[in-house]
Amino acid sequence: EAQVTQNPRYLITVTGKKLTVTCSQNMNHEYMSWYRQDPGLGLRQIYYSMNVEVTDKGDVPEGYKVSRKEKRNFPLILESPSPNQTSLYFCASKAQGGEKLFFGSGTQLSVL
Amino acid sequence: KQEVTQIPAALSVPEGENLVLNCSFTDSAIYNLQWFRQDPGKGLTSLLLIQSSQREQTSGRLNASLDKSSGRSTLYIAASQPGDSATYLCASFQKLVFGTGTRLLVSP
């Protein structure tokens, strides 16, 4: 089954404790991206990647890092999480030249 | 900077009604516009994608239209059902920008 898999689904952590949210897709998609969703603000893009070893900032990249060492994986790294990064995070992918975005089920992150 | 607005923010209708969800965007230089459905606790599911050269797309009871000149797209849902209850988001693609969504509740 074609899918985008995020882990974990729920995460509660404390300020400053490094964490990684994983994202994996099995559709051989070149494009992958991360979004955060906050009430009243909609989905905002954090980072995106056009292909392996190619990443770029989205609209709200501060406090986040990403890497794209393999085509299928695009982890989101919070080196020193802060409470304002409490949010619902989504990973998505699409084929290069394709337009339909496929989303993961989301990761609800709470930073205390 | 592209801004995407969805009105209304929430909508409650009885089962069987036809309804229209609105999406407005400020920059008409878009590649395409996509409508998504989001269910609580789940990710987004793509419903319809309209290319910038197209005027509308249809899938079952859903019809989406695009008017680039006026910066508007509408999602028409015919004969609404309780299973249609969800949040609907539109997104403009050049640089991907999402609207804030319309939360739809269809009552039996």
Coordinates of C-alpha atoms in Angstrom, one line a residue:
Chain A
E1 CA 0.0 0.0 0.0
A2 CA 1.3 3.4 -1.0
Q3 CA 1.8 5.5 2.1
V4 CA 3.7 8.1 4.1
T5 CA 4.5 6.9 7.6
Q6 CA 5.3 9.2 10.4
N7 CA 6.5 8.3 13.9
P8 CA 5.7 8.8 16.6
R9 CA 2.0 9.8 16.5
Y10 CA 2.2 11.5 19.8
L11 CA 5.2 12.9 21.6
I12 CA 5.5 14.8 24.9
T13 CA 8.9 16.2 25.7
V14 CA 10.5 18.9 27.7
T15 CA 12.3 22.1 26.6
G16 CA 15.7 21.5 25.3
K17 CA 15.6 17.8 24.9
K18 CA 16.6 16.9 21.3
L19 CA 14.1 14.9 19.3
T20 CA 13.6 13.5 15.9
V21 CA 10.3 12.8 14.1
T22 CA 10.7 10.3 11.3
C23 CA 9.0 10.3 7.9
S24 CA 9.2 7.5 5.4
Q25 CA 7.5 7.0 2.0
N26 CA 7.3 3.9 -0.1
M27 CA 6.3 5.5 -3.4
N28 CA 9.8 6.4 -4.6
H29 CA 8.8 10.1 -4.5
E30 CA 11.5 12.7 -5.1
Y31 CA 9.7 15.5 -3.3
M32 CA 9.2 15.5 0.5
S33 CA 8.2 18.2 2.9
W34 CA 7.3 19.0 6.5
Y35 CA 4.4 21.2 7.7
R36 CA 3.1 22.3 11.1
Q37 CA -0.5 23.0 11.7
D38 CA -1.6 25.5 14.3
P39 CA -5.2 26.7 15.1
G40 CA -6.0 29.8 13.1
L41 CA -2.8 29.6 11.1
G42 CA -3.4 26.6 8.9
L43 CA -0.6 24.5 7.5
R44 CA 2.8 26.2 7.1
Q45 CA 5.7 24.6 5.4
I46 CA 8.9 24.1 7.5
Y47 CA 11.3 22.5 5.1
Y48 CA 11.1 20.7 1.8
S49 CA 13.4 18.5 -0.3
M50 CA 13.4 18.1 -4.0
N51 CA 15.6 15.0 -4.0
V52 CA 18.3 13.3 -2.1
E53 CA 20.8 15.7 -0.5
V54 CA 18.7 18.7 -1.7
T55 CA 16.8 20.5 1.0
D56 CA 15.4 24.1 1.3
K57 CA 13.7 26.2 3.9
G58 CA 10.0 26.8 3.8
D59 CA 8.1 29.5 5.6
V60 CA 8.9 28.7 9.2
P61 CA 12.3 26.9 9.4
E62 CA 13.6 28.4 12.6
G63 CA 14.3 25.8 15.2
Y64 CA 14.2 22.9 12.9
K65 CA 16.6 20.8 10.9
V66 CA 16.1 18.2 8.2
S67 CA 18.2 15.7 6.3
R68 CA 17.7 13.7 3.1
K69 CA 20.3 11.0 2.9
E70 CA 18.0 8.5 1.4
K71 CA 15.1 9.0 -1.0
R72 CA 12.5 7.4 1.2
N73 CA 13.3 9.1 4.5
F74 CA 13.0 12.7 5.5
P75 CA 13.4 13.1 9.3
L76 CA 12.6 16.4 11.1
I77 CA 15.0 17.3 13.9
L78 CA 14.4 19.6 16.8
E79 CA 17.8 20.3 18.4
S80 CA 16.4 22.2 21.3
P81 CA 12.6 22.2 21.4
S82 CA 10.7 25.1 22.9
P83 CA 7.1 25.4 23.9
N84 CA 6.3 27.4 20.8
Q85 CA 7.0 24.3 18.8
T86 CA 4.1 22.5 20.3
S87 CA 2.0 21.7 17.2
L88 CA 0.6 19.1 14.9
Y89 CA 3.3 18.1 12.3
F90 CA 2.7 16.5 8.9
C91 CA 5.1 15.0 6.4
A92 CA 4.1 14.8 2.8
S93 CA 5.6 13.5 -0.5
K94 CA 4.9 13.7 -4.2
A95 CA 6.5 12.5 -7.4
Q96 CA 8.7 15.0 -9.3
G97 CA 6.5 16.6 -11.9
G98 CA 3.5 15.1 -10.2
E99 CA 1.1 17.3 -8.3
K100 CA -0.9 15.1 -5.9
L101 CA 0.5 15.4 -2.4
F102 CA 0.4 12.4 -0.1
F103 CA 0.3 13.1 3.6
G104 CA 1.3 11.1 6.7
S105 CA -1.1 10.8 9.6
G106 CA 0.6 13.5 11.7
T107 CA 2.6 13.8 14.8
Q108 CA 1.1 15.7 17.8
L109 CA 4.1 17.2 19.6
S110 CA 3.8 18.9 23.0
V111 CA 6.9 20.7 24.5
L112 CA 6.6 21.4 28.2
Chain B
K1 CA 3.4 36.7 -0.8
Q2 CA 0.5 34.4 -1.6
E3 CA -2.4 34.4 0.9
V4 CA -5.1 31.8 0.8
T5 CA -8.4 32.5 2.7
Q6 CA -11.3 30.1 3.2
I7 CA -14.8 31.2 4.1
P8 CA -16.7 30.2 6.1
A9 CA -14.4 28.9 8.9
A10 CA -17.2 26.5 10.0
L11 CA -20.4 25.3 8.4
S12 CA -23.2 23.1 9.8
V13 CA -25.9 21.8 7.5
P14 CA -28.6 19.1 7.6
E15 CA -28.0 15.9 5.6
G16 CA -29.0 16.2 1.9
E17 CA -28.2 19.8 1.4
N18 CA -26.0 21.0 -1.5
L19 CA -23.2 23.3 -0.2
V20 CA -20.4 25.5 -1.5
L21 CA -17.0 26.1 0.2
N22 CA -15.0 29.1 -0.8
C23 CA -11.3 29.6 -1.3
S24 CA -9.6 32.9 -2.2
F25 CA -6.0 33.5 -3.2
T26 CA -4.2 36.8 -3.7
D27 CA -1.6 35.8 -6.4
S28 CA -3.1 34.4 -9.6
A29 CA 0.2 33.0 -10.8
I30 CA -0.5 29.5 -9.5
Y31 CA 0.3 26.1 -11.1
N32 CA -2.8 24.5 -9.8
L33 CA -5.1 24.4 -6.8
Q34 CA -5.8 21.4 -4.7
W35 CA -8.7 20.6 -2.3
F36 CA -8.0 18.3 0.7
R37 CA -10.1 16.7 3.3
Q38 CA -8.8 16.3 6.9
D39 CA -10.4 14.0 9.4
P40 CA -9.7 14.4 13.1
G41 CA -6.5 12.7 14.1
K42 CA -5.6 11.9 10.5
G43 CA -3.6 13.4 7.7
L44 CA -4.9 15.2 4.7
T45 CA -6.4 13.3 1.8
S46 CA -6.4 14.9 -1.7
L47 CA -9.9 15.3 -3.1
L48 CA -9.5 17.3 -6.4
L49 CA -6.7 19.0 -8.2
I50 CA -7.4 21.7 -10.8
Q51 CA -4.6 22.7 -13.2
S52 CA -4.2 26.4 -13.8
S53 CA -5.4 25.9 -17.4
Q54 CA -8.6 24.1 -16.3
R55 CA -11.8 25.6 -15.0
E56 CA -13.2 22.7 -13.0
Q57 CA -12.8 19.1 -11.9
T58 CA -15.4 16.6 -10.8
S59 CA -15.2 13.5 -8.6
G60 CA -18.5 11.9 -7.6
R61 CA -20.5 14.3 -5.6
L62 CA -17.7 16.8 -5.5
N63 CA -17.1 19.6 -8.1
A64 CA -14.3 22.1 -7.8
S65 CA -14.0 25.2 -9.9
L66 CA -11.1 27.6 -10.5
D67 CA -11.3 31.3 -11.6
K68 CA -7.7 32.6 -11.7
S69 CA -8.7 36.1 -12.8
S70 CA -10.8 36.6 -9.7
G71 CA -8.5 34.6 -7.4
R72 CA -11.2 32.2 -6.4
S73 CA -12.0 28.5 -6.2
T74 CA -15.1 26.8 -4.9
L75 CA -15.8 23.3 -3.8
Y76 CA -19.4 22.2 -4.4
I77 CA -20.7 19.2 -2.5
A78 CA -23.9 17.7 -3.7
A79 CA -26.4 15.9 -1.5
S80 CA -24.3 16.1 1.6
Q81 CA -24.0 13.1 4.0
P82 CA -22.8 12.8 7.6
G83 CA -19.7 11.1 6.3
D84 CA -18.7 14.4 4.6
S85 CA -18.1 15.9 8.0
A86 CA -14.5 16.9 8.1
T87 CA -12.3 20.0 7.6
Y88 CA -11.7 21.0 4.0
L89 CA -8.6 22.8 3.0
C90 CA -7.6 24.3 -0.3
A91 CA -4.0 24.9 -1.3
S92 CA -2.4 26.9 -4.1
F93 CA 0.6 25.4 -5.8
Q94 CA 3.5 27.4 -7.0
K95 CA 4.9 27.8 -3.7
L96 CA 2.6 25.7 -1.7
V97 CA 0.3 27.7 0.5
F98 CA -2.7 26.3 2.4
G99 CA -5.9 28.0 3.5
T100 CA -7.0 27.7 7.1
G101 CA -9.8 25.4 6.3
T102 CA -13.6 25.1 6.6
R103 CA -14.9 22.8 9.3
L104 CA -18.0 21.1 7.9
L105 CA -20.6 19.3 10.1
V106 CA -23.4 17.4 8.3
S107 CA -26.2 16.4 10.7
P108 CA -28.4 13.3 10.0

